[in-house]
Tab-separated table of C-alpha atoms and ligand atoms in Angstrom:
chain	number	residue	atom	x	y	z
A	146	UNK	CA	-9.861	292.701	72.429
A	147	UNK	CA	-7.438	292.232	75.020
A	148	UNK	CA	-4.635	290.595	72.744
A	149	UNK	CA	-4.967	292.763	70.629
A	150	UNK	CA	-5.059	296.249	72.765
A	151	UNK	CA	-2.081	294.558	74.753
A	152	UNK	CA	-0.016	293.716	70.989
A	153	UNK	CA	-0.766	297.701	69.965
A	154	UNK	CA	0.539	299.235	73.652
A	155	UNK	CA	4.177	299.301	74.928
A	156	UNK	CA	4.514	297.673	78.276
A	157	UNK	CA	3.904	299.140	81.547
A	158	UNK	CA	6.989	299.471	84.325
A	159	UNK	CA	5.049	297.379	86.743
A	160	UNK	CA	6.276	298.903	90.135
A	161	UNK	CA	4.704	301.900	89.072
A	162	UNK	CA	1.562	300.038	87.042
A	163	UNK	CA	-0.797	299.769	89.643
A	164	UNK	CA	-0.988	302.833	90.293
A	165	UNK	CA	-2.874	303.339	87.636
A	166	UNK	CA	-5.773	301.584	89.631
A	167	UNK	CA	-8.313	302.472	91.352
A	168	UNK	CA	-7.502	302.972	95.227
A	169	UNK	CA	-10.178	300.133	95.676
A	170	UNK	CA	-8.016	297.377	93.954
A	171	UNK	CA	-4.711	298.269	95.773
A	172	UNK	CA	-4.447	295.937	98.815
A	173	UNK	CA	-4.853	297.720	102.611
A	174	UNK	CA	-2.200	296.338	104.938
A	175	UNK	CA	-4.166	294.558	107.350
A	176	UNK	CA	-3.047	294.668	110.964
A	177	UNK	CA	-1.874	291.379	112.512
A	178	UNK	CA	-2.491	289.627	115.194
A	179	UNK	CA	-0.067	287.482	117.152
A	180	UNK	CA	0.252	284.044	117.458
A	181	UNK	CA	-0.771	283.578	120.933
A	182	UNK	CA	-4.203	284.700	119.636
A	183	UNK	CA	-4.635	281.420	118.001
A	184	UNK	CA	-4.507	278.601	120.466
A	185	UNK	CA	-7.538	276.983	121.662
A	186	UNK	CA	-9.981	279.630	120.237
A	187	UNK	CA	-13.776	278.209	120.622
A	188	UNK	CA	-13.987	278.882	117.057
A	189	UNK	CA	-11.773	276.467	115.841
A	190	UNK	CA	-14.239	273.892	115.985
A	191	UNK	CA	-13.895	272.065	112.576
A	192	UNK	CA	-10.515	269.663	113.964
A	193	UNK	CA	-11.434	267.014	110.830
A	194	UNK	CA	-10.559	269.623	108.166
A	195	UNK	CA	-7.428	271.367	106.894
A	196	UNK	CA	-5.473	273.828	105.017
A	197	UNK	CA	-2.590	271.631	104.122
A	198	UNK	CA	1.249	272.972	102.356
A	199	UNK	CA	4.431	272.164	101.934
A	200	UNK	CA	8.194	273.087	102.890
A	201	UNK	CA	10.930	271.725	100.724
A	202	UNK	CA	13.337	273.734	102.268
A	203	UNK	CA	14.531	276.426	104.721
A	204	UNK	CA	13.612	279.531	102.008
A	205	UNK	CA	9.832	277.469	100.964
A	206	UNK	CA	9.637	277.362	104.818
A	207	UNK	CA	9.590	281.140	105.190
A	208	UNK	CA	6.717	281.316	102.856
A	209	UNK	CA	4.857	278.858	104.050
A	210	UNK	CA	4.878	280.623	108.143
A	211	UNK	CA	3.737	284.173	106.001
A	212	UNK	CA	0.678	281.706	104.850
A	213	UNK	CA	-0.176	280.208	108.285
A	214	UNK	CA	0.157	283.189	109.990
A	215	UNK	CA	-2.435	285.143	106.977
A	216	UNK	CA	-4.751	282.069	107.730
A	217	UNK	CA	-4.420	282.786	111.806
A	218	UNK	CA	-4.455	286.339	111.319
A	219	UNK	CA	-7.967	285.805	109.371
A	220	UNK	CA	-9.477	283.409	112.082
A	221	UNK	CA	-9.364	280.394	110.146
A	222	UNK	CA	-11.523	278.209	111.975
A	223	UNK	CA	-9.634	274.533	110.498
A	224	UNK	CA	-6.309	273.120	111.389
A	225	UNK	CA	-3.414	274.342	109.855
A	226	UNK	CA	-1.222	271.280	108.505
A	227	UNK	CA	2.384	271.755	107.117
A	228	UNK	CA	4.470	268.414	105.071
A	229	UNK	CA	8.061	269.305	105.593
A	230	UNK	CA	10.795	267.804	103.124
A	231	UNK	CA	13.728	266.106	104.525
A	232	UNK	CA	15.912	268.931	103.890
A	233	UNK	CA	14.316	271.428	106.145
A	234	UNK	CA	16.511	272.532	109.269
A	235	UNK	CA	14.995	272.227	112.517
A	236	UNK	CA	14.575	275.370	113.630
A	237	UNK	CA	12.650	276.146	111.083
A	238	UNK	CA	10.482	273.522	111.990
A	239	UNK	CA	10.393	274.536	115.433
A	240	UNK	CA	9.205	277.572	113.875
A	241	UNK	CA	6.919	276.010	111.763
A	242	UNK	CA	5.676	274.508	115.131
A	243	UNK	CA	4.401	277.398	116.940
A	244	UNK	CA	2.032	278.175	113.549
A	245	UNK	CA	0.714	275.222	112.717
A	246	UNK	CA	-0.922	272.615	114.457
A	247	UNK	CA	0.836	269.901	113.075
A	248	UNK	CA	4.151	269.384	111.207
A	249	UNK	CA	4.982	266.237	108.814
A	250	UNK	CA	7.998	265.364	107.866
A	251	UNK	CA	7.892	263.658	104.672
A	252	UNK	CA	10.866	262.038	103.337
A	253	UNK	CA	9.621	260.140	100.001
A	254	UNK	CA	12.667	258.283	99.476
A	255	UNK	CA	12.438	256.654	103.206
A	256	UNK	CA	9.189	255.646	103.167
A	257	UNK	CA	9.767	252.388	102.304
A	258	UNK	CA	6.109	252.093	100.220
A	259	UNK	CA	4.419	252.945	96.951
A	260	UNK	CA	5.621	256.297	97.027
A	261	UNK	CA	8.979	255.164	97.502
A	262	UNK	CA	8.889	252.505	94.363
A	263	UNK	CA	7.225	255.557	92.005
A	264	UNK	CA	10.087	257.495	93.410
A	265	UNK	CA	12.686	255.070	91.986
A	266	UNK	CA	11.219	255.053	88.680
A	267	UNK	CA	10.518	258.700	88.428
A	268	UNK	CA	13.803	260.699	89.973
A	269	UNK	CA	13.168	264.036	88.593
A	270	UNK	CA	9.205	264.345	90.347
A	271	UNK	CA	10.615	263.797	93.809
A	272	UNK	CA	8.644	267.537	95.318
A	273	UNK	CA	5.877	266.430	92.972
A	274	UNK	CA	5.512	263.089	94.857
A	275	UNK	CA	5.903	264.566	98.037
A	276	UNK	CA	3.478	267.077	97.481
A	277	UNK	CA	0.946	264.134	96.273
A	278	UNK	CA	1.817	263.118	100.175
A	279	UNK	CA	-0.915	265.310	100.889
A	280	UNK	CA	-3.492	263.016	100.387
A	281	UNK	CA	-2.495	260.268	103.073
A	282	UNK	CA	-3.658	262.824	105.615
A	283	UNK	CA	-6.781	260.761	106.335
A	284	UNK	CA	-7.071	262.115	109.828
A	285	UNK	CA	-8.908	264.881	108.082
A	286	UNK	CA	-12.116	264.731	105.720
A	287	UNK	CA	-11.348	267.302	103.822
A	288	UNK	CA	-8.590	269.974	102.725
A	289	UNK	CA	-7.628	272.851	100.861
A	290	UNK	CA	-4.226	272.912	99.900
A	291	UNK	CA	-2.275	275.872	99.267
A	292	UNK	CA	1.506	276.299	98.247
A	293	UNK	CA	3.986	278.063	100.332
A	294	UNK	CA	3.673	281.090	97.899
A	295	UNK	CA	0.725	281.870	98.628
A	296	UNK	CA	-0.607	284.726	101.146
A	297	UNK	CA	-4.389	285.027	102.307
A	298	UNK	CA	-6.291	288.378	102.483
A	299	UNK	CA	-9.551	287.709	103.872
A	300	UNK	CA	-11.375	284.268	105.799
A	301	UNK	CA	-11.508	281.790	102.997
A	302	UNK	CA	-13.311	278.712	105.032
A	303	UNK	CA	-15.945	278.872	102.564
A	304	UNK	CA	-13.843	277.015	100.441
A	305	UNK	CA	-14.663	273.682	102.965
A	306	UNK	CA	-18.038	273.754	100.447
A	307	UNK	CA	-16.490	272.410	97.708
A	308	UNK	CA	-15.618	268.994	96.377
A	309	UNK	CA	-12.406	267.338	95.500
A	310	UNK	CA	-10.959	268.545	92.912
A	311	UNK	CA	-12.007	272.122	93.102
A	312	UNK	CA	-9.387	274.999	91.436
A	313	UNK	CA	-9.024	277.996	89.766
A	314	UNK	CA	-8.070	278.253	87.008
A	315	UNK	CA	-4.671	278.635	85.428
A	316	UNK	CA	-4.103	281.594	83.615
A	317	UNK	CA	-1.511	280.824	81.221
A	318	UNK	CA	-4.011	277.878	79.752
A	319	UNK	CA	-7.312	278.453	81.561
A	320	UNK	CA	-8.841	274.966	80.333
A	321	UNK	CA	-6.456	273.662	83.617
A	322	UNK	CA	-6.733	274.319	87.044
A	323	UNK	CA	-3.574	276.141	89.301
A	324	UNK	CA	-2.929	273.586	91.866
A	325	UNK	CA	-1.532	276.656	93.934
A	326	UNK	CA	-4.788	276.075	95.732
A	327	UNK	CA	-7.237	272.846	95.520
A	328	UNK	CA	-9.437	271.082	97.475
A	329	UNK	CA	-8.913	267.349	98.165
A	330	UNK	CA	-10.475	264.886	99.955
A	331	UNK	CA	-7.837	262.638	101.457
A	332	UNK	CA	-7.892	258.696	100.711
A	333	UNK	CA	-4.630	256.480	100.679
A	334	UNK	CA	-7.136	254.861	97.993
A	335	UNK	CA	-6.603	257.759	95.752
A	336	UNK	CA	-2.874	258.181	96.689
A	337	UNK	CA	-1.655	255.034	95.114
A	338	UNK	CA	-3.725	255.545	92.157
A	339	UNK	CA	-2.160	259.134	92.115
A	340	UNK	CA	1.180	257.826	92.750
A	341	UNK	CA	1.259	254.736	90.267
A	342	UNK	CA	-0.363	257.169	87.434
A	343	UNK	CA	2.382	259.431	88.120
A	344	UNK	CA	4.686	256.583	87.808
A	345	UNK	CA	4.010	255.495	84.311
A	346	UNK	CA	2.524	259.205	82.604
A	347	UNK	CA	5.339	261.488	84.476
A	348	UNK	CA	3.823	264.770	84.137
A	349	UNK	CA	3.500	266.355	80.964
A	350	UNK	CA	5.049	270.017	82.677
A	351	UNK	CA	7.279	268.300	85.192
A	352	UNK	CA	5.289	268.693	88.040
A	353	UNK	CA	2.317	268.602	90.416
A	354	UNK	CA	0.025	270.970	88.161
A	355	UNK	CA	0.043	268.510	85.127
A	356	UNK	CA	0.331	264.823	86.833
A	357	UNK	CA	-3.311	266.345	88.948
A	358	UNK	CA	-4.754	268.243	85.981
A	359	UNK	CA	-3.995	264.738	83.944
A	360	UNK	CA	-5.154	262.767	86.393
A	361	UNK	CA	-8.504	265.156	87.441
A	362	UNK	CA	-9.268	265.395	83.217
A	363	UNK	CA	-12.679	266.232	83.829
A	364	UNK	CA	-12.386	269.399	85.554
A	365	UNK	CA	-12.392	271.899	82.687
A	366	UNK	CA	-15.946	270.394	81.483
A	367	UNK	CA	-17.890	268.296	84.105
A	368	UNK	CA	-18.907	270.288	87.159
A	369	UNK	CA	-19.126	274.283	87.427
A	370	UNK	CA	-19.035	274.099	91.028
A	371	UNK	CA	-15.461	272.399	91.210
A	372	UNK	CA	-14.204	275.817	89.418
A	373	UNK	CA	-13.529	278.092	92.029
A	374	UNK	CA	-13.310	281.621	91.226
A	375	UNK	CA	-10.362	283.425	90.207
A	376	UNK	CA	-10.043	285.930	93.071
A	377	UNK	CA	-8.878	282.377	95.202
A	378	UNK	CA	-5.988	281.848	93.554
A	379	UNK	CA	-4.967	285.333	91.995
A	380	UNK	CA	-1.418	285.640	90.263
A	381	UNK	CA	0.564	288.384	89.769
A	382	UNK	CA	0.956	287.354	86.198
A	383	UNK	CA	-2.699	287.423	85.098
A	384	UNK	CA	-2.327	290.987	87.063
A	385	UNK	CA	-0.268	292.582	84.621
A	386	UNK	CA	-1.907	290.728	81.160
A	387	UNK	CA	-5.298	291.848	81.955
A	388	UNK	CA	-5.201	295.269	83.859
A	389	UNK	CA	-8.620	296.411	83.628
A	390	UNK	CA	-10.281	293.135	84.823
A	391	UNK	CA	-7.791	293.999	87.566
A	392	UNK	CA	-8.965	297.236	87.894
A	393	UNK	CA	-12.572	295.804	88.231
A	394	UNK	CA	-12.210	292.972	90.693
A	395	UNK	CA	-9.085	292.884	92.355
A	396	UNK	CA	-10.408	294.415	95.291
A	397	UNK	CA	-11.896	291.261	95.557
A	398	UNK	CA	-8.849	288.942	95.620
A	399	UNK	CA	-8.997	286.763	98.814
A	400	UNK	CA	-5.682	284.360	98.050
A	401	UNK	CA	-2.506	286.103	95.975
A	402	UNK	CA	-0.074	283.412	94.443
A	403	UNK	CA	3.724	284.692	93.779
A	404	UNK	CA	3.850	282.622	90.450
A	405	UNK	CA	7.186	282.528	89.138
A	406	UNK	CA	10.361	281.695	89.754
A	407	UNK	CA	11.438	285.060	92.103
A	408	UNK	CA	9.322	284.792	95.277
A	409	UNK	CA	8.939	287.393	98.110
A	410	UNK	CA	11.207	285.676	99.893
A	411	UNK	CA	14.022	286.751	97.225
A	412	UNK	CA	14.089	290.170	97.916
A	413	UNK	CA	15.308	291.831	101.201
A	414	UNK	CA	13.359	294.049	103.432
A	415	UNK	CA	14.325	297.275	104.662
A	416	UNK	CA	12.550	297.422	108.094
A	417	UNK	CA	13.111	300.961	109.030
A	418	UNK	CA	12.096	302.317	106.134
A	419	UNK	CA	9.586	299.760	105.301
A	420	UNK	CA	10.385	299.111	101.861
A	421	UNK	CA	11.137	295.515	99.479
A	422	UNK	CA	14.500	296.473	98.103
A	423	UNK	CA	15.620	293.846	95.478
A	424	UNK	CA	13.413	295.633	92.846
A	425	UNK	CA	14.943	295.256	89.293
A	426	UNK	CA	14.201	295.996	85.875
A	427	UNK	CA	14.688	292.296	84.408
A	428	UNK	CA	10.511	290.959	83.561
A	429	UNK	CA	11.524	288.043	86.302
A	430	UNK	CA	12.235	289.876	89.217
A	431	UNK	CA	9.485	292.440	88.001
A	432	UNK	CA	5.930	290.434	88.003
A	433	UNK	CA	5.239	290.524	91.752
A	434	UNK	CA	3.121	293.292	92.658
A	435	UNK	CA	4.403	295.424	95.044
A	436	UNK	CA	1.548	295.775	97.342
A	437	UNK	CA	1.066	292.528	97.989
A	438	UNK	CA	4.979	291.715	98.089
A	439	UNK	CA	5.008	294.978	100.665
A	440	UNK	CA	2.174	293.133	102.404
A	441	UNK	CA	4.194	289.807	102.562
A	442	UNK	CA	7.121	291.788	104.124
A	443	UNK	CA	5.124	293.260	106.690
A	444	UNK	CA	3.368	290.041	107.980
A	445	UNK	CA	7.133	288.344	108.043
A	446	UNK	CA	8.163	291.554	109.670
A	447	UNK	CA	6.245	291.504	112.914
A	448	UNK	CA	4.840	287.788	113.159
A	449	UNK	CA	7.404	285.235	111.576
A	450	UNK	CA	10.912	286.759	112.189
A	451	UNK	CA	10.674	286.783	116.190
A	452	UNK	CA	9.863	282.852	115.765
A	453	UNK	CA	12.810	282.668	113.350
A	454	UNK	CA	15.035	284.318	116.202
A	455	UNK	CA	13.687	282.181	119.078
A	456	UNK	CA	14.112	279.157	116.974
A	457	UNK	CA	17.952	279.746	115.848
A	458	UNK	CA	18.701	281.188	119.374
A	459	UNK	CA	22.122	281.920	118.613
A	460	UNK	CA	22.713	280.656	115.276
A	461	UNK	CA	23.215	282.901	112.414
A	462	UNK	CA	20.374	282.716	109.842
A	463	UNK	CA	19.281	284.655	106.376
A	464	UNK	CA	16.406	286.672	107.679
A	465	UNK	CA	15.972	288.448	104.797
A	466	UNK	CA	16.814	291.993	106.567
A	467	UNK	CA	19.012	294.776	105.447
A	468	UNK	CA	20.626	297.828	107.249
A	469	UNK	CA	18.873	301.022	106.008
A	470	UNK	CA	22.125	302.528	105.342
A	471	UNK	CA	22.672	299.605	102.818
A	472	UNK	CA	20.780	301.274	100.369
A	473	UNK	CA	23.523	301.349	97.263
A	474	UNK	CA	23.652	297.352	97.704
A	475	UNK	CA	21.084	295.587	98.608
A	476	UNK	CA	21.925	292.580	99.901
A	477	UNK	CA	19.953	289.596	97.947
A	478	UNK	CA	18.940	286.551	99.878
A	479	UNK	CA	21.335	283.787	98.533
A	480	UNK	CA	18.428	282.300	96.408
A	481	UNK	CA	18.066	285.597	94.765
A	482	UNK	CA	21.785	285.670	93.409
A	483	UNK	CA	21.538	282.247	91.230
A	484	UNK	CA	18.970	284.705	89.187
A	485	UNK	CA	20.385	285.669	86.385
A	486	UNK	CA	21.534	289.470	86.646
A	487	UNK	CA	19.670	292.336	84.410
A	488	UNK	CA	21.118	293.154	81.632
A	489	UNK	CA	22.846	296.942	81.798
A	490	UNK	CA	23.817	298.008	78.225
A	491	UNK	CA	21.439	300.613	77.049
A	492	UNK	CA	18.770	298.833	74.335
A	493	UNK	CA	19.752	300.092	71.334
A	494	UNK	CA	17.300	301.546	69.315
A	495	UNK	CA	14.351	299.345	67.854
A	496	UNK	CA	11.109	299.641	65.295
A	497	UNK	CA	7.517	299.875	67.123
A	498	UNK	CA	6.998	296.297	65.107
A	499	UNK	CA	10.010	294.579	66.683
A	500	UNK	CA	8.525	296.302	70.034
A	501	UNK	CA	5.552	294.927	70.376
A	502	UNK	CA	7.210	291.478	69.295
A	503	UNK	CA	9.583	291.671	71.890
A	504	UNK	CA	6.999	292.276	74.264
A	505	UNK	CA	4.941	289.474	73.104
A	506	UNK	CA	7.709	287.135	73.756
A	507	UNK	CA	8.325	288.373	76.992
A	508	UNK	CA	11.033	290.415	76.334
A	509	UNK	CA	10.026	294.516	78.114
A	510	UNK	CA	11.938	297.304	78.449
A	511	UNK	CA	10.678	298.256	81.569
A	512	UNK	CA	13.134	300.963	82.010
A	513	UNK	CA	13.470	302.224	78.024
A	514	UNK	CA	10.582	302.554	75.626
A	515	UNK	CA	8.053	299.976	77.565
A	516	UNK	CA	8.560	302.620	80.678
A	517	UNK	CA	5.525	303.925	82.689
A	518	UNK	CA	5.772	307.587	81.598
A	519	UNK	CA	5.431	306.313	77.841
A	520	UNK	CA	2.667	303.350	78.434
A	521	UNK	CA	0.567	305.818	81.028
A	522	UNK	CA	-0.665	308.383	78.030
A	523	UNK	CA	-1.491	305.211	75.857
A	524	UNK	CA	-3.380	303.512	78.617
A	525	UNK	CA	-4.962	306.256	79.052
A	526	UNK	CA	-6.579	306.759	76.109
A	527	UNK	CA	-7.997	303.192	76.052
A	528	UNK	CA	-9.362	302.968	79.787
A	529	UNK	CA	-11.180	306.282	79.479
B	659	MN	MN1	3.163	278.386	93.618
């Protein structure tokens, strides 16, 4: 019903989409604590468990301090572990530092080991191995990992319950997990089969989500309880393909995961006004939802950035920021600018049949005949 109401409908502009929610589903800003709050806290009594993630680089690195600090700010009662690539500078890791209780560096083509003889065979699934790193972190019983683009609205602890390999799953094929978020067991035992199955199957999508979903093959069919629910691992994607189930539960939503290749940390941030700038019309720089991008902001805002400064002292760094009177061009964190731009021809004119086939292979016309004012009287008419 879905399919087939989303094939008959133009496409919804989707800074303005959710407002066409219910005020219940639209994400409060929560206020936020600081991170003096967190040290030594009788609560944080569980020291053999973890949320575990991982830093590639400086711009990963942002992300992943926005995701300690949500897991602080919500009294996480386990350790907060961070595996930092090689390539990250260090004072971002000094950063990283003052969030997280401990900070790995993990360079896979040092180590010397198993990882570093899969390596050599396998080149191209260098962050994939290093992300497999995870599960040499034996000092700990059990973990939840969670990538760097990934931000935490409530106390998720509860998650500790569940057995390796528990997910949610993915929503472009939902018969796989996401490995945004997944909780492991660590065991070196299970890290060289990991790494040597890696080694000779690759992964069939280039990465971490299809070596583990190949490798954990039973997780679609054998155990319920290894299935976590969706509102753990929500994506902006599955936001804007199936609005009312948004509309319904999305108040619920406990993790948000930037899928994608734009992440918050992208865009720029306007701090006297408040607002994301770096909003544009192409479908890739449009599927984050900008609550919970607005939310991101704000937590980097107040509780990373004055570690940032601390940590580069003197030395220039991109934080992210522009000067409210920069408002005719934004300034786009360097990442931002190897996107390709949107195109700015006016779409010529096109059928309703070719419409809905361009939207069904991605292509929208946010601004043109997909635009909110269009798709709101359709909408409408379905969700009465
Ligand atoms: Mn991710």
């Amino acid at each position: 019903m879905t399919r087939k109401m989303w094939g008959l409908i133009p496409v919804l502009n989707c800074s303005q989409l959710l407002k066409l929610c219910a005020p219940q589903c639209k994400p409060s800003v929560c206020p936020i604590t600081t991170p003096a709050l967190r040290a030594d806290s009788p609560l944080r009594t569980m020291s053999d468990q973890a949320f575990v993630t991982l830093a590639t680089n400086d711009s990963y690195a942002k992300g992943v301090m926005v995701l300690g600090q949500s897991l602080r700010n919500h009294h996480t009662t386990r350790k907060l572990v961070v595996l930092v690539g090689p390539h990250v500078a260090e004072p971002c890791r000094d950063a990283l530092r003052s969030i997280f209780d401990e900070v790995c560096v993990v360079d896979v083509m040092d180590s010397g080991d198993a990882a570093h003889l899969s390596m050599m065979k396998r080149p191209d699934l260098g962050v994939t191995f290093t992300k497999l790193h995870c599960w040499t972190l034996t000092q700990y019983s059990k973990c939840v990992f969670m990538d760097a683009d990934t931000l935490v609205l409530s106390n998720i602890d509860e998650l500790f319950e569940r057995e390796e390999l528990s997910a949610a799953p993915d929503p472009g094929w939902p018969d796989c997990f996401n490995s945004g978020v997944f909780v492991f067991r660590p065991s070196n035992e299970t890290h060289e089969k990991l790494l040597a199955f890696c080694s000779e199957n690759g992964s069939f999508d280039g990465g971490d989500q299809g070596v583990l979903n190949s490798f954990f093959n039973t997780w679609a069919t054998a155990d319920i309880s290894k299935h976590l629910p969706f509102i753990y691992n929500l994506s902006s994607i599955a936001i804007y393909s199936y609005l009312p189930a948004f509309k319904q539960y999305g108040h619920d939503a406990k993790v948000v995961h930037f899928l994608g290749k734009v992440k918050p940390w992208h865009h720029s941030y306007d701090a006297q006004r408040g607002e994301v700038k770096g909003h544009s019309p192409s479908p890739d720089l449009c599927q984050l939802h900008p609550d919970y991008l607005l939310m991101w902001w704000q937590l980097y805002a107040k509780s990373v950035l004055p570690l940032m400064q601390q940590a580069y002292g003197d030395t220039p760094f991109s934080s992210g920021f522009v000067e409210a009177n920069e408002d005719e061009e934004v300034k786009l964190h360097e990442d931002a600018r190897e996107q390709p731009a949107p195109a700015s021809a006016p779409p010529p004119q096109i059928s309703s049949e070719e419409r809905k086939q361009r939207w069904e292979a991605g292509q929208i016309d946010y601004m043109g005949a997909d635009s909110f004012a269009n798709i709101e009287r359709k909408l409408d008419s379905f969700l009465k």
